[in-house]
CSV table of C-alpha atoms in Angstrom, one decimal:
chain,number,residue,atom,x,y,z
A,1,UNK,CA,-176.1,-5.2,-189.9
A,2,UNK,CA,-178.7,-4.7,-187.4
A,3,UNK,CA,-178.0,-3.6,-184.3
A,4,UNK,CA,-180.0,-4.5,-181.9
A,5,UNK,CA,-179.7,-8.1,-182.7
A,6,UNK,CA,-176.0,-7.8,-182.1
A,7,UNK,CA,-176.5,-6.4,-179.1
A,8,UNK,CA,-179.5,-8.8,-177.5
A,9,UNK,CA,-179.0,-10.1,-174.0
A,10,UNK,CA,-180.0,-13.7,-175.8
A,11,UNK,CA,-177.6,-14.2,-177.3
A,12,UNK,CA,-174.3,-14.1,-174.9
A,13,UNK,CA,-176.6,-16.2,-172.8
A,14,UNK,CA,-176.5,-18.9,-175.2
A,15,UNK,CA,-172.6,-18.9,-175.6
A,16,UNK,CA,-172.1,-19.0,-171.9
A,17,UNK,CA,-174.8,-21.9,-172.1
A,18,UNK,CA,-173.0,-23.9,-174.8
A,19,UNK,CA,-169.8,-23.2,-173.6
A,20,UNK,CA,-171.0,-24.3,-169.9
A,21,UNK,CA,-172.4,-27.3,-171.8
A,22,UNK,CA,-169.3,-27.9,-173.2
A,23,UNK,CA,-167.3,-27.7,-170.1
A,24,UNK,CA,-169.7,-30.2,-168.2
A,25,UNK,CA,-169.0,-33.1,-171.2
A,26,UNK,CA,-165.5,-32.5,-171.4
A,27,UNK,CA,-164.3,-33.2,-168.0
A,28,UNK,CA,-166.3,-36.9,-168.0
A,29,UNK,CA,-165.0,-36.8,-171.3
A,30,UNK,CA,-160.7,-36.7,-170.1
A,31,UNK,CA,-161.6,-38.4,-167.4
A,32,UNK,CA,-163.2,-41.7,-169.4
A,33,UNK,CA,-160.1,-41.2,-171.4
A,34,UNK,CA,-157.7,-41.4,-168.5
A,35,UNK,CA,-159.3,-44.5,-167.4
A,36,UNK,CA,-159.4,-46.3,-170.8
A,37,UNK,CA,-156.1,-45.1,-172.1
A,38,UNK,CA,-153.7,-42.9,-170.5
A,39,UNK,CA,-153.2,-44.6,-166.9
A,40,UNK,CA,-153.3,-48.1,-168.7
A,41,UNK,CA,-150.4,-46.9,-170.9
A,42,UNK,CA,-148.6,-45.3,-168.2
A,43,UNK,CA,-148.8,-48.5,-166.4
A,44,UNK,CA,-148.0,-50.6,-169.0
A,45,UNK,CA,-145.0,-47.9,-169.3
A,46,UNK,CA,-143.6,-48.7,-165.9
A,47,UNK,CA,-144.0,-51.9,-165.2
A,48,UNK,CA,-142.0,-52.8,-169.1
A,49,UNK,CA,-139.3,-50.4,-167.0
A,50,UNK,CA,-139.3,-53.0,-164.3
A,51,UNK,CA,-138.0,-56.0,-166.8
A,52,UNK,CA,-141.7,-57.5,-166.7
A,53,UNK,CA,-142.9,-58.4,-170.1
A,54,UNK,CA,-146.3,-59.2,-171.0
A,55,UNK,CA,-149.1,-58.8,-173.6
A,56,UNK,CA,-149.9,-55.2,-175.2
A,57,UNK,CA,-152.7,-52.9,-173.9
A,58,UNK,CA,-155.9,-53.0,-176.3
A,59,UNK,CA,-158.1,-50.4,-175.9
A,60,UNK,CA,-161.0,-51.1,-173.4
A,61,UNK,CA,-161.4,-55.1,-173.9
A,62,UNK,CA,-157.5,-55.8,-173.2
A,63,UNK,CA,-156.9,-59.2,-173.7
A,64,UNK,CA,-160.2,-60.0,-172.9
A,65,UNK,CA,-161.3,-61.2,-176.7
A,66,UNK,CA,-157.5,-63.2,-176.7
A,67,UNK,CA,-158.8,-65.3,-172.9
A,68,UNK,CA,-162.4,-65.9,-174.6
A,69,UNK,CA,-161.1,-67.4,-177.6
A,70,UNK,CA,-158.3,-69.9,-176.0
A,71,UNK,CA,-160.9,-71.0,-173.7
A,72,UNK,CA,-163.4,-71.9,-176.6
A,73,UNK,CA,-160.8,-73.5,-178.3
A,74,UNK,CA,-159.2,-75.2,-175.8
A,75,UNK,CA,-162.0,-76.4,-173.9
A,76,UNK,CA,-163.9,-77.9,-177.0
A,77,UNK,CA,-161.1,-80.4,-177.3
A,78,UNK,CA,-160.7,-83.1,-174.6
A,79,UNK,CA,-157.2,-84.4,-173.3
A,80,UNK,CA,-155.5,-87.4,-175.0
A,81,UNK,CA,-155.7,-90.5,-173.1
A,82,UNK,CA,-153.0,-90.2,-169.8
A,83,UNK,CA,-152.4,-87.0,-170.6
A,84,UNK,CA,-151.7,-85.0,-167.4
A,85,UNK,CA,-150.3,-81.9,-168.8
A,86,UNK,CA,-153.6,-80.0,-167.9
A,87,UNK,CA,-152.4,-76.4,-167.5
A,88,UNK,CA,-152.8,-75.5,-171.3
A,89,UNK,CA,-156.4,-76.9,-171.1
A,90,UNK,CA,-157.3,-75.8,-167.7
A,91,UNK,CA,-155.7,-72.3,-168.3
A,92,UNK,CA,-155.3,-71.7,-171.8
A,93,UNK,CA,-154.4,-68.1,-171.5
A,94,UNK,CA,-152.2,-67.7,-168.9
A,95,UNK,CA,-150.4,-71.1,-170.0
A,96,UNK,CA,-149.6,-69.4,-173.4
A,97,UNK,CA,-148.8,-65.9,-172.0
A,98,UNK,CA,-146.3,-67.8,-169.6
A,99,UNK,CA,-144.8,-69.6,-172.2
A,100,UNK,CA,-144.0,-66.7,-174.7
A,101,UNK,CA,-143.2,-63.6,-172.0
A,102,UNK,CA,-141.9,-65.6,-169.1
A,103,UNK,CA,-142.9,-66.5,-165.5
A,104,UNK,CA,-143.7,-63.2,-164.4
A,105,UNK,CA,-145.5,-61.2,-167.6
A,106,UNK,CA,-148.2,-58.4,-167.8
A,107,UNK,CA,-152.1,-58.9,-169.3
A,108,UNK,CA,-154.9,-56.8,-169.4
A,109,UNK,CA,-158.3,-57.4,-167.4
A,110,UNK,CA,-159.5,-54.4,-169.5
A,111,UNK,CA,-157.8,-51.3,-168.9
A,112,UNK,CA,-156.4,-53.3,-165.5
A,113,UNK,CA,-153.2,-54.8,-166.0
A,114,UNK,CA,-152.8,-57.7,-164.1
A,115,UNK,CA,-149.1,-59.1,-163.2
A,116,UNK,CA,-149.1,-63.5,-162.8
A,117,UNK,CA,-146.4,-65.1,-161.0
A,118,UNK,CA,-146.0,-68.4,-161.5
A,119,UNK,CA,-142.3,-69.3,-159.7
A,120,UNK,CA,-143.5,-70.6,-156.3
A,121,UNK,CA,-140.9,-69.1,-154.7
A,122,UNK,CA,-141.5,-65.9,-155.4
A,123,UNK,CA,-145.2,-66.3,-155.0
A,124,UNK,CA,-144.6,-67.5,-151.4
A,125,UNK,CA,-142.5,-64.5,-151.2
A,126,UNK,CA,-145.4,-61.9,-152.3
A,127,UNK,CA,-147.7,-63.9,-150.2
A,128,UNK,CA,-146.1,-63.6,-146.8
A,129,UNK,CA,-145.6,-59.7,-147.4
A,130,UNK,CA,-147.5,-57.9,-145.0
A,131,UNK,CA,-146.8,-54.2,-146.5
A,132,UNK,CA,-150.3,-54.6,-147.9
A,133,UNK,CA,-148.7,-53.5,-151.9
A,134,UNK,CA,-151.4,-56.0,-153.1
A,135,UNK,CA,-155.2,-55.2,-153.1
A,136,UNK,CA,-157.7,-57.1,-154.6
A,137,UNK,CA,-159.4,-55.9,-158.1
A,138,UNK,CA,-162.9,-54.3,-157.7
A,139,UNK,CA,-165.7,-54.6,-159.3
A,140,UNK,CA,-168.2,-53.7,-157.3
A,141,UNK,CA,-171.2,-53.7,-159.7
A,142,UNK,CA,-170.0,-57.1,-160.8
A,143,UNK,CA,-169.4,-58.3,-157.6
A,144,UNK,CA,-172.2,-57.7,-156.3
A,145,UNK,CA,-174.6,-59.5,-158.3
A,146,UNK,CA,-171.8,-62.7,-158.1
A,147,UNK,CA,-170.7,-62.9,-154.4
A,148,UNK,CA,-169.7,-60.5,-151.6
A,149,UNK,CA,-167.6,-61.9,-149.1
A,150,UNK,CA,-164.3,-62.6,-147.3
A,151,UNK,CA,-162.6,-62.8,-150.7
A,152,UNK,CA,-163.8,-59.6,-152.0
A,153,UNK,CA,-163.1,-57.8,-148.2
A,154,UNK,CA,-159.8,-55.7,-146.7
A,155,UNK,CA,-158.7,-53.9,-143.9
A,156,UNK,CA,-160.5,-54.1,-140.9
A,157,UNK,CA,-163.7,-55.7,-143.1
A,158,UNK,CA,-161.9,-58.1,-143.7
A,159,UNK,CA,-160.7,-59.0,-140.3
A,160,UNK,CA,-163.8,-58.8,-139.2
A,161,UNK,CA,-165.4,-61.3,-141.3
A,162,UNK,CA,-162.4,-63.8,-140.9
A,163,UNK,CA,-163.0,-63.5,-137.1
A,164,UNK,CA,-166.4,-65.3,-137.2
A,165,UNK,CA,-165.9,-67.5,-140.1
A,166,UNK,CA,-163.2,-69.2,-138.6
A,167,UNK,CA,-165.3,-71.1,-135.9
A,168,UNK,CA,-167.2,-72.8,-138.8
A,169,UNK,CA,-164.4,-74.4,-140.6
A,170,UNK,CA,-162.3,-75.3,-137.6
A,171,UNK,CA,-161.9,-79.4,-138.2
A,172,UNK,CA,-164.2,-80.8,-135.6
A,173,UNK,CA,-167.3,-78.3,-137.4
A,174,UNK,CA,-166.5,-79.6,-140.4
A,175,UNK,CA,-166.3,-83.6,-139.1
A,176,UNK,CA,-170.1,-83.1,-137.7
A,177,UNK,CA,-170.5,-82.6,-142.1
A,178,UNK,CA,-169.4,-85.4,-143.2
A,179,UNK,CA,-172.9,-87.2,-143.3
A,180,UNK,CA,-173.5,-84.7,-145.2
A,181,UNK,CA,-171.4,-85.7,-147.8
A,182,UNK,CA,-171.8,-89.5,-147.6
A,183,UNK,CA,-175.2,-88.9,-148.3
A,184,UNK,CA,-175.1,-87.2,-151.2
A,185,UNK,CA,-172.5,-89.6,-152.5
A,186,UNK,CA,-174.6,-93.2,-151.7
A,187,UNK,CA,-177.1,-91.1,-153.7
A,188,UNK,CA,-175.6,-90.5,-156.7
A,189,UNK,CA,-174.1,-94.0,-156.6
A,190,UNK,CA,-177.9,-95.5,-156.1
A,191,UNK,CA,-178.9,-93.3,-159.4
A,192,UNK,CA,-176.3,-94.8,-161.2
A,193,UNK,CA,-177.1,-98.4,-160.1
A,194,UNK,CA,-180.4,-97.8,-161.0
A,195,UNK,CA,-179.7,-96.7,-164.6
A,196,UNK,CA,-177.5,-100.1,-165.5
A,197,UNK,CA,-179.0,-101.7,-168.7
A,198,UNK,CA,-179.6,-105.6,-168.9
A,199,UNK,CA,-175.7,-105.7,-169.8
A,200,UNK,CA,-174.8,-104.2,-166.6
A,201,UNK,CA,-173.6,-101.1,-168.0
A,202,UNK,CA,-174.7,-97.5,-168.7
A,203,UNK,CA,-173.4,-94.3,-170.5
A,204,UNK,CA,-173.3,-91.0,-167.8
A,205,UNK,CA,-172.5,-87.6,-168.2
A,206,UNK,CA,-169.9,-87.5,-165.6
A,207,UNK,CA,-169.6,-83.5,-166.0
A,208,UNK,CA,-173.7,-82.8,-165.3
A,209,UNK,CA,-173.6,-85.6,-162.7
A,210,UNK,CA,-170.8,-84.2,-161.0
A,211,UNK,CA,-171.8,-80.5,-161.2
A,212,UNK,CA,-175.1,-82.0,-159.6
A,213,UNK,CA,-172.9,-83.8,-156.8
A,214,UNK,CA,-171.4,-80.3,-155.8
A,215,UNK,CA,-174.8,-78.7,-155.9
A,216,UNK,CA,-176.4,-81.4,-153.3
A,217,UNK,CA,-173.2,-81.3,-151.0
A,218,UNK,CA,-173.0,-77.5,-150.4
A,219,UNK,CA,-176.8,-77.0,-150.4
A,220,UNK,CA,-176.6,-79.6,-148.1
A,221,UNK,CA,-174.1,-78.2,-145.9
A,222,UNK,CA,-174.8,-74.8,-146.3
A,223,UNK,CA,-178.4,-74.9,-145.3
A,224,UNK,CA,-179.5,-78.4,-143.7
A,225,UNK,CA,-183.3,-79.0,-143.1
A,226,UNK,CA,-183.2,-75.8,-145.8
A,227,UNK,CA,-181.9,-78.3,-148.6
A,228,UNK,CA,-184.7,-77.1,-151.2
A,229,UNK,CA,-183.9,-73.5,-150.4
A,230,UNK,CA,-180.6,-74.2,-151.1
A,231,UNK,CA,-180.7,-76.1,-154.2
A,232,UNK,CA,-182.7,-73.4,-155.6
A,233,UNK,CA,-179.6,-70.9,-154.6
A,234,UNK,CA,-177.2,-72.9,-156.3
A,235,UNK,CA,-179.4,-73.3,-159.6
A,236,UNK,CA,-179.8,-69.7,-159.7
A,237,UNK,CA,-175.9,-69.4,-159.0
A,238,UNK,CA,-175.1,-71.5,-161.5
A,239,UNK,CA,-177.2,-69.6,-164.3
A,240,UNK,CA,-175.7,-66.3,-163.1
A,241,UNK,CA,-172.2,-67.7,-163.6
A,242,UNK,CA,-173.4,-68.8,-167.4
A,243,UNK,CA,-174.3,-65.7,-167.9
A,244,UNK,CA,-171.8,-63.6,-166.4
A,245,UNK,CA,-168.9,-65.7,-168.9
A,246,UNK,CA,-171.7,-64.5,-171.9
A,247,UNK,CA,-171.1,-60.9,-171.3
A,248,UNK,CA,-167.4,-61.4,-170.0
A,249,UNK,CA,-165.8,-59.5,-173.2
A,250,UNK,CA,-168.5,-56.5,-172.5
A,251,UNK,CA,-168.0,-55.8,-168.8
A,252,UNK,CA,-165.2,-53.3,-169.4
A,253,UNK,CA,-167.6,-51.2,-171.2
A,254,UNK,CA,-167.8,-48.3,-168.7
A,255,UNK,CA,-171.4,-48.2,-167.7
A,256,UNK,CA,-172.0,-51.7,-169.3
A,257,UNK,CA,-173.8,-53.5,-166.0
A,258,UNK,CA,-176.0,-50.3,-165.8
A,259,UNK,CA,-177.6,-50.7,-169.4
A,260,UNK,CA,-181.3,-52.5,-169.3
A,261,UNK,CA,-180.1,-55.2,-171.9
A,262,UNK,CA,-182.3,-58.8,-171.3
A,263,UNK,CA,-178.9,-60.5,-170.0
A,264,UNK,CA,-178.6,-57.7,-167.4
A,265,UNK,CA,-181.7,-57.6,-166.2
A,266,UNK,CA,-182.1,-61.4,-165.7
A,267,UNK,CA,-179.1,-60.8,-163.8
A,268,UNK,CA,-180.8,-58.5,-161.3
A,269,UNK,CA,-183.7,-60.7,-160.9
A,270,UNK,CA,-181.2,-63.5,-160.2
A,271,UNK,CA,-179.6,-61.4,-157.6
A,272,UNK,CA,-182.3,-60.4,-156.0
A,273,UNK,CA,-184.2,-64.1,-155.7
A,274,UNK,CA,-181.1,-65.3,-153.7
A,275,UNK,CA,-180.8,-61.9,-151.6
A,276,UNK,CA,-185.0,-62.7,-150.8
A,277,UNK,CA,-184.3,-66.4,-149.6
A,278,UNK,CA,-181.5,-66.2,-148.0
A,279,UNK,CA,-183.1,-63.4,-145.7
A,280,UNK,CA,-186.0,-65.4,-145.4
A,281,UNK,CA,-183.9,-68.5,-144.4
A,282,UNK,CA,-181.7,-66.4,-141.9
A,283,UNK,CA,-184.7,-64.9,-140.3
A,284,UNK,CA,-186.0,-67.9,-139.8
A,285,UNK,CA,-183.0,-69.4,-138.4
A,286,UNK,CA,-182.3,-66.4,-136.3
A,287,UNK,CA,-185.9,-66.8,-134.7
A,288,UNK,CA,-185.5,-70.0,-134.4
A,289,UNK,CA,-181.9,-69.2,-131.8
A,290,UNK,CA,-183.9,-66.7,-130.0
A,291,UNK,CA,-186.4,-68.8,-129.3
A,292,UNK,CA,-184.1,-71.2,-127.9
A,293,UNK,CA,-183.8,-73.5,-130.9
A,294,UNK,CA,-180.7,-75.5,-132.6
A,295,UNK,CA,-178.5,-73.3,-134.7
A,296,UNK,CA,-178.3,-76.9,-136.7
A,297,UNK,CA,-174.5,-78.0,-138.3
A,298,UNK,CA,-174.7,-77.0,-141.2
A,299,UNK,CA,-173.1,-73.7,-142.1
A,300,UNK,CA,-175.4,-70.9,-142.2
A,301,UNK,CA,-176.4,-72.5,-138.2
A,302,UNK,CA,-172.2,-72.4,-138.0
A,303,UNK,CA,-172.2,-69.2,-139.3
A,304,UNK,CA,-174.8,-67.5,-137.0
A,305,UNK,CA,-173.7,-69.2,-133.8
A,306,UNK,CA,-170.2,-67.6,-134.1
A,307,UNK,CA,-171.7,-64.1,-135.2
A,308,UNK,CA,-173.9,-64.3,-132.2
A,309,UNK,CA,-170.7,-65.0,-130.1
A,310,UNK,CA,-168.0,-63.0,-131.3
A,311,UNK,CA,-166.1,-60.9,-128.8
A,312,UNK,CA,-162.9,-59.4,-129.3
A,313,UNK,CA,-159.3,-59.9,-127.1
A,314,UNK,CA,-161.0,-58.7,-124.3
A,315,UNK,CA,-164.0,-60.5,-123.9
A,316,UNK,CA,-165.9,-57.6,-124.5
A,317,UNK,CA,-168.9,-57.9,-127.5
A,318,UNK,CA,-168.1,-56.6,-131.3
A,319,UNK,CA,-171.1,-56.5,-133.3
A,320,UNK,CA,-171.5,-58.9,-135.8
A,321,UNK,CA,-172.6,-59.0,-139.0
A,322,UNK,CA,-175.9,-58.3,-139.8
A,323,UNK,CA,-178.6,-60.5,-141.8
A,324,UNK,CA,-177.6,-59.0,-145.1
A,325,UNK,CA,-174.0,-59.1,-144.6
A,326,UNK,CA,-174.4,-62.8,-143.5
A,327,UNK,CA,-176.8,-64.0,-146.7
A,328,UNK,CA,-173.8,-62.2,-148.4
A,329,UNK,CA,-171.1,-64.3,-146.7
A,330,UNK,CA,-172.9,-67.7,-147.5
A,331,UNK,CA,-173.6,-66.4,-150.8
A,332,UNK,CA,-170.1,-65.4,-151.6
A,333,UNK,CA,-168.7,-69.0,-149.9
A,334,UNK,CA,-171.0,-71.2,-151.7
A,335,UNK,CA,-169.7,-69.1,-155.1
A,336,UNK,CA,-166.6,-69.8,-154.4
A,337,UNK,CA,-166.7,-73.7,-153.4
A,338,UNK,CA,-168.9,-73.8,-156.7
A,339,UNK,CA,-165.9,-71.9,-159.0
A,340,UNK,CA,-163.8,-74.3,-157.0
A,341,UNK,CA,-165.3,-77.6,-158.1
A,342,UNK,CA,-167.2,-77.1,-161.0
A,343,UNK,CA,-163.7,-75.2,-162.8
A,344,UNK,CA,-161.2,-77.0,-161.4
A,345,UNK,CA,-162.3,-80.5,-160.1
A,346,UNK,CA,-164.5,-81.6,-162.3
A,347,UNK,CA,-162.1,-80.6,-165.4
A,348,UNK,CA,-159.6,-82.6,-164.1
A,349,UNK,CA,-161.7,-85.2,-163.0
A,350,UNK,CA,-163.8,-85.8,-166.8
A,351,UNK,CA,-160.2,-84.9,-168.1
């Protein structure tokens, strides 16, 4: 044997180095595995303890594959006529899971169980807690390329936020919209009129038309004189939505929203089209006020007013939000009315 090579500095260095390497990729490595198995189990371990029953934990997806399917198939089937049993075609998933494990059952967002309660009583139990036990799920690369808002804030945030929203949806603000709305419906009821055949009659797709209803109202409301701007905001909101329910069963892939696949990075560009004119329509507005212009009705003028006015119990000045955080707030309301009407109201409605 020789030696010298035995005994050359190089090679202990290169154990400690591969052993180092080792080292650095096994402590991502437990913890990856902590996050995708062990706590889920442990979880899934104690709350079966607590009576709860539910679905099984599947590695990484969940039930994720289980809520895409029953959608699909749900949702390609309409109603029978004067059928108003919508829950099992509104909510396929959670219809089911009720049905087989019980009013309050376990299922997996992922590798994050989620509990559902569907007794009202207990839900207005859990509701009017104030121990603070329940926190909303984050997601924050996800949520930020959907909405950021009141419903994704806590704490003090949260508070905060509330504060100066409040002023906008108080009843007489949101009377001064109702133009708004008639507007938009003498509209859609002039298209219509417009497309009736000799016969008097005409065949609509109710769903499109309505989903293009909801887009003029809120754009409308939302924005005012900016109605272009607007529409242009929901369009793209709309086509991140679509896309976001694509990728739905590979989000819980740990790094998944990072990877520069062609969904992802249409995403991004989506994301930051709305960030660019919603800053260019709040500075605009904002110059506008401090000029000494109209704020306008609508609720980004709504918004702004009671941003620029907020003071706390005192009377003393709190600083407000500022222009990303609002663009983000009117973002993240104008998701939510959209989720609101295009999934629920329109469903029933067609349905």
């Amino acid at each position: 044997m020789n030696l010298e090579s035995v005994l050359s500095p190089a090679l202990p260095w290169s154990y400690i180095a591969c052993g180092l390497l080792g080292l650095a990729l096994l402590w991502p490595t437990i913890r990856l595995l902590d996050q995708l198995w062990w706590r889920p189990r442990r979880l899934e371990r104690a709350l079966r303890a607590q009576g709860l029953r539910g679905t099984s934990y599947s590695f990484l997806l969940g039930d994720m594959s289980d809520y895409g399917r029953q959608n699909k198939e749900a949702w390609s089937k309409p109603l029978p006529l004067r059928c108003h049993d919508i829950g099992a075609h509104v909510l396929p998933f959670l219809y089911n899971t009720v049905e087989e494990h019980g009013k309050q059952c376990i299922s997996w967002f992922g590798p994050v169980p989620k509990v559902s309660i569907t007794d009202p009583n207990l839900v207005r139990e859990v509701m009017s807690n104030k121990f603070g036990h329940i926190q909303k799920v984050k997601f924050p690369a996800l949520s930020k390329l959907l909405a950021v808002g009141v419903a994704t804030h806590e704490g003090e945030k949260w508070v905060k936020h509330r504060r100066i929203l409040n002023p906008a949806f108080h009843v007489e603000k949101l009377k001064i919209m109702l133009p708004a709305f008639s507007l938009c419906c003498e509209e859609l009821v002039n298209k219509w009129a417009q497309s009736l055949g000799p016969d008097g009659s005409c065949e609509v797709d109710a769903s499109l038309e309505l989903q293009s209803l909801t887009g003029d109202v809120i754009s409308r409301t939302a924005f005012g004189s900016s109605y272009l701007e607007g529409r242009r905001i929901f369009q793209l909101q709309s086509e991140q939505v679509g896309r976001f329910m694509a990728a739905i069963h590979k989000i819980m892939i740990p790094g998944y929203m990072s990877f520069p696949t062609k969904n992802n990075r249409r995403m991004r560009q989506i994301n930051n089209e709305i960030e660019s004119i919603l800053r260019a329509l709040i500075g605009k507005r904002m110059q506008a006020m401090q000029e000494g212009g109209s704020t306008n009705n609508d609720l980004l003028g709504l918004l702004l007013e009671s941003n620029k006015t907020d003071v706390n119990e005192n009377g003393q000045s709190i600083p407000g939000m500022s222009i990303e955080e609002s663009g983000r707030t009117v973002q993240g309301r104008r998701f939510l009315a959209y989720l609101e009407n295009i999934s629920l109201t329109t469903r029933v409605l067609i349905d």
